[in-house]
Tab-separated table of C-alpha atoms in Angstrom:
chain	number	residue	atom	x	y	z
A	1	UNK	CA	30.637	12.108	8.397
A	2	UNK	CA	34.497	12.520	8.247
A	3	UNK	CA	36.880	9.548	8.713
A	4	UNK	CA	39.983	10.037	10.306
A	5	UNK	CA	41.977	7.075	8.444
A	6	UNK	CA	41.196	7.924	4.821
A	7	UNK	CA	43.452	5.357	4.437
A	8	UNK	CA	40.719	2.607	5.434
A	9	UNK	CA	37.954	4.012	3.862
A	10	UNK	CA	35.951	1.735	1.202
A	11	UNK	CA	32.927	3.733	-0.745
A	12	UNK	CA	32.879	1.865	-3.874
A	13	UNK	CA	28.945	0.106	-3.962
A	14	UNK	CA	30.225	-3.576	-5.203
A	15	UNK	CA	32.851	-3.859	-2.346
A	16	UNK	CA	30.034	-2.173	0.365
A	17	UNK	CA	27.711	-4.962	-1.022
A	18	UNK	CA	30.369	-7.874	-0.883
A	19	UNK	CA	30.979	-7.022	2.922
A	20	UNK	CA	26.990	-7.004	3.464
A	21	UNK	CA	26.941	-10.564	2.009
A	22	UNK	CA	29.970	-11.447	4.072
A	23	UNK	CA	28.164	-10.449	7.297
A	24	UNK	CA	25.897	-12.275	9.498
A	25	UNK	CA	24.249	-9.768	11.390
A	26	UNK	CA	23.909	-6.448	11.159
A	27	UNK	CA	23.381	-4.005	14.239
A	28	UNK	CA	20.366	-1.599	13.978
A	29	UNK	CA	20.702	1.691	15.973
A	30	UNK	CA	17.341	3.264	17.543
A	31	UNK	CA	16.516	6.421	19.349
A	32	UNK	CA	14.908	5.806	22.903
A	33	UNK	CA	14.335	8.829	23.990
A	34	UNK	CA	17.563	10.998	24.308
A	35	UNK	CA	19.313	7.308	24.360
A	36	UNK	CA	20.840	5.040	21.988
A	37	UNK	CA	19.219	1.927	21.559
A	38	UNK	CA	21.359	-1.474	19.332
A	39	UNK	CA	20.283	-4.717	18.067
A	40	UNK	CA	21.375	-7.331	16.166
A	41	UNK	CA	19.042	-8.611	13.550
A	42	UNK	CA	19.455	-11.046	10.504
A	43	UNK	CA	19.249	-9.663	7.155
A	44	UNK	CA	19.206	-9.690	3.937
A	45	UNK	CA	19.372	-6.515	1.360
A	46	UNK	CA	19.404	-5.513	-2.650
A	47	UNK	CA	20.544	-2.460	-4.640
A	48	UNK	CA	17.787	-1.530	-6.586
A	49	UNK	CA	18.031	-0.113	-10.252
A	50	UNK	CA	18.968	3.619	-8.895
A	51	UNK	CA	21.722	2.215	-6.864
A	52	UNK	CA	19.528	2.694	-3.406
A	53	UNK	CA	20.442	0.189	-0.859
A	54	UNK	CA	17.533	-1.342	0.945
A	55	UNK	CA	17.949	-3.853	3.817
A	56	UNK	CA	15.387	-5.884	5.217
A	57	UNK	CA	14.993	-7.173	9.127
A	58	UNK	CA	11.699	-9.366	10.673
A	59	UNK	CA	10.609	-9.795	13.752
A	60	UNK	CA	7.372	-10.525	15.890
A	61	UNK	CA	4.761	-7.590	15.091
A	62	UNK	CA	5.328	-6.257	18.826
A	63	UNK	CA	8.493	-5.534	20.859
A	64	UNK	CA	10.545	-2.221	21.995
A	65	UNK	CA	12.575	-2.004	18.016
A	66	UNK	CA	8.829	-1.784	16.720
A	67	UNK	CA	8.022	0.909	19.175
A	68	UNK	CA	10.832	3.052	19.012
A	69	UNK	CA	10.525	2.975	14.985
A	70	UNK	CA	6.921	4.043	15.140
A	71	UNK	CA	8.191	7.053	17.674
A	72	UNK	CA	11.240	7.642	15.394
A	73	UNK	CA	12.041	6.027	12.240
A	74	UNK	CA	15.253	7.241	11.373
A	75	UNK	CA	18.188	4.824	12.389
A	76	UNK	CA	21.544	4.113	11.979
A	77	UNK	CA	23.159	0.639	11.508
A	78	UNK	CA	26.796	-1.804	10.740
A	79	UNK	CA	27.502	-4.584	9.334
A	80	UNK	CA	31.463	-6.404	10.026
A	81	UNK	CA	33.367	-9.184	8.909
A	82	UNK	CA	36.610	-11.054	8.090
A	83	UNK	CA	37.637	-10.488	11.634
A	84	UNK	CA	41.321	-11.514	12.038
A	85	UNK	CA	43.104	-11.141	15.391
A	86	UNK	CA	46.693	-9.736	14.695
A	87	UNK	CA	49.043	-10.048	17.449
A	88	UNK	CA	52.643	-8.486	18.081
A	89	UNK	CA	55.517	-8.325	20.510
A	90	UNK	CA	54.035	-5.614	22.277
A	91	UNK	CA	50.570	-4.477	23.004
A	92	UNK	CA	50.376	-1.483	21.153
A	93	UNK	CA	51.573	-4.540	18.039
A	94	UNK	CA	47.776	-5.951	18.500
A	95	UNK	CA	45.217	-4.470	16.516
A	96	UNK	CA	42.502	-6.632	14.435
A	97	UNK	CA	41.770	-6.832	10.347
A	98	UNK	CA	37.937	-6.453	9.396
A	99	UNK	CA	35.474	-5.072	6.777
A	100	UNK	CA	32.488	-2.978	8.225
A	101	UNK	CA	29.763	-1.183	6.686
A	102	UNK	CA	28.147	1.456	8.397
A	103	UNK	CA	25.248	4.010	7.692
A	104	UNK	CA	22.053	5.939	7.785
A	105	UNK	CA	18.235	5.666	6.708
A	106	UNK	CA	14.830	5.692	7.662
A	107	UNK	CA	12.859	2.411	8.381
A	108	UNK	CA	9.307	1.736	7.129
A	109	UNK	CA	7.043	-1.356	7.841
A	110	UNK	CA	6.388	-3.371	4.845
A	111	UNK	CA	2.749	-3.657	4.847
A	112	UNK	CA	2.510	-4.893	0.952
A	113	UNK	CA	2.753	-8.657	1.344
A	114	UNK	CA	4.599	-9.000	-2.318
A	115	UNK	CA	7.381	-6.719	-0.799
A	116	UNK	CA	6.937	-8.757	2.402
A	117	UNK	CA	7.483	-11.816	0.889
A	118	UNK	CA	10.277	-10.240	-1.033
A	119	UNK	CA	11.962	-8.881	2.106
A	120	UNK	CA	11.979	-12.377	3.497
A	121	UNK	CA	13.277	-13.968	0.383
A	122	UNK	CA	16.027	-11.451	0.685
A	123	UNK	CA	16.616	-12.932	4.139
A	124	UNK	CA	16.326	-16.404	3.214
A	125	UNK	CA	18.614	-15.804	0.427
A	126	UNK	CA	21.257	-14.161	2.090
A	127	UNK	CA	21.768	-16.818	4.486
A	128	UNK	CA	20.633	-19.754	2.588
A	129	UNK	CA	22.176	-18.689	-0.926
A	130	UNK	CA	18.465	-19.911	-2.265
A	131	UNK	CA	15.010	-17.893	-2.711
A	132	UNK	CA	13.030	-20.741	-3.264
A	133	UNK	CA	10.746	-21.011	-0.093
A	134	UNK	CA	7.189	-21.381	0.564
A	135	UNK	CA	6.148	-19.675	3.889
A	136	UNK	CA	3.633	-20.873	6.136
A	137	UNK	CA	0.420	-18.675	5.924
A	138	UNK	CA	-0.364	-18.126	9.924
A	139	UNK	CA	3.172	-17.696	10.083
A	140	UNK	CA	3.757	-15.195	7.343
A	141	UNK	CA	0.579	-13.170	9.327
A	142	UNK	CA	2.573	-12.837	12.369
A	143	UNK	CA	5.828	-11.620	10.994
A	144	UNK	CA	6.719	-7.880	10.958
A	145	UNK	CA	9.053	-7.128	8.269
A	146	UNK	CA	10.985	-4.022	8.226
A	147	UNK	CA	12.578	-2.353	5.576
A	148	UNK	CA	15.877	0.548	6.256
A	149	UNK	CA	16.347	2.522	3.275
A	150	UNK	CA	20.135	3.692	3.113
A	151	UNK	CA	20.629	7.218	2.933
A	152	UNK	CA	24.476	6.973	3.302
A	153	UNK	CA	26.650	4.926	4.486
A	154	UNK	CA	31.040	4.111	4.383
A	155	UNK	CA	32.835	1.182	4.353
A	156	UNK	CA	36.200	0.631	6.495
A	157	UNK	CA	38.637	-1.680	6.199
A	158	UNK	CA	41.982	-2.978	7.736
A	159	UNK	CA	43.896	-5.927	6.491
């Protein structure tokens, strides 16, 4: 895709990655049908080796997001943060600063429960800043964990 304000545009990995960890949700984008679909989820995410970007969502192992990936898997999803309200004399002064991250992949269910268990950790981490946790067995059973592989995605940024 083409961005209009070149100007804003952020591709560099480390800086796409810092805004990820910056962010507290990030908003996956389904297909339902011929309509657009948007949640926001909790996350967490790593770059692996080969510089693929993987993020990771759970959820209860039923609902509509689990359906429509099973019809479709291909989504779309954004990330922002460091939202700062400038303001001005006039209205066309007022605008907002922010970092976003936004992209493409395909979504798979994690079905091996190392990767599972990984995925979560990923979660826990990103929130927690630890990866030490113990999960609770029935618990673990009943969680659906999702992973989006990135197939491209742009940063933006005003400040």
């Amino acid at each position: 895709c083409i961005m209009r304000r070149k100007d804003r545009e952020r591709s560099d990995p480390v800086w796409i990655d810092e805004t990820l960890r910056r962010s507290d949700a990030c908003h996956l984008a389904l297909l339902d049908g011929g309509k657009p679909y948007v949640i926001p989820l909790n996350f967490g995410f790593e770059r692996t080796g080969d510089g693929t970007l993987h993020l990771y969502f759970h959820c209860a192992k039923e609902g509509k997001k689990l359906e429509l990936i099973r019809q479709n898997p291909l989504a779309a999803f954004s990330a922002d943060t460091d939202h700062e309200l400038v303001t001005g004399e006039s209205g066309c002064d007022w605008g907002m600063n922010y970092r976003s991250v936004a992209g493409e992949g395909t979504v798979i269910f994690v079905t091996d429960p190392a990767e599972k268990k990984h995925g979560l950790d990923l979660l826990m981490e990103h929130y927690s800043g630890r990866r030490d946790f113990n999960y609770n067995d029935h618990v673990f059973a009943v969680t659906e964990v999702l992973r989006l592989t990135v197939a491209a995605c742009t940063g933006k940024e005003r400040k």
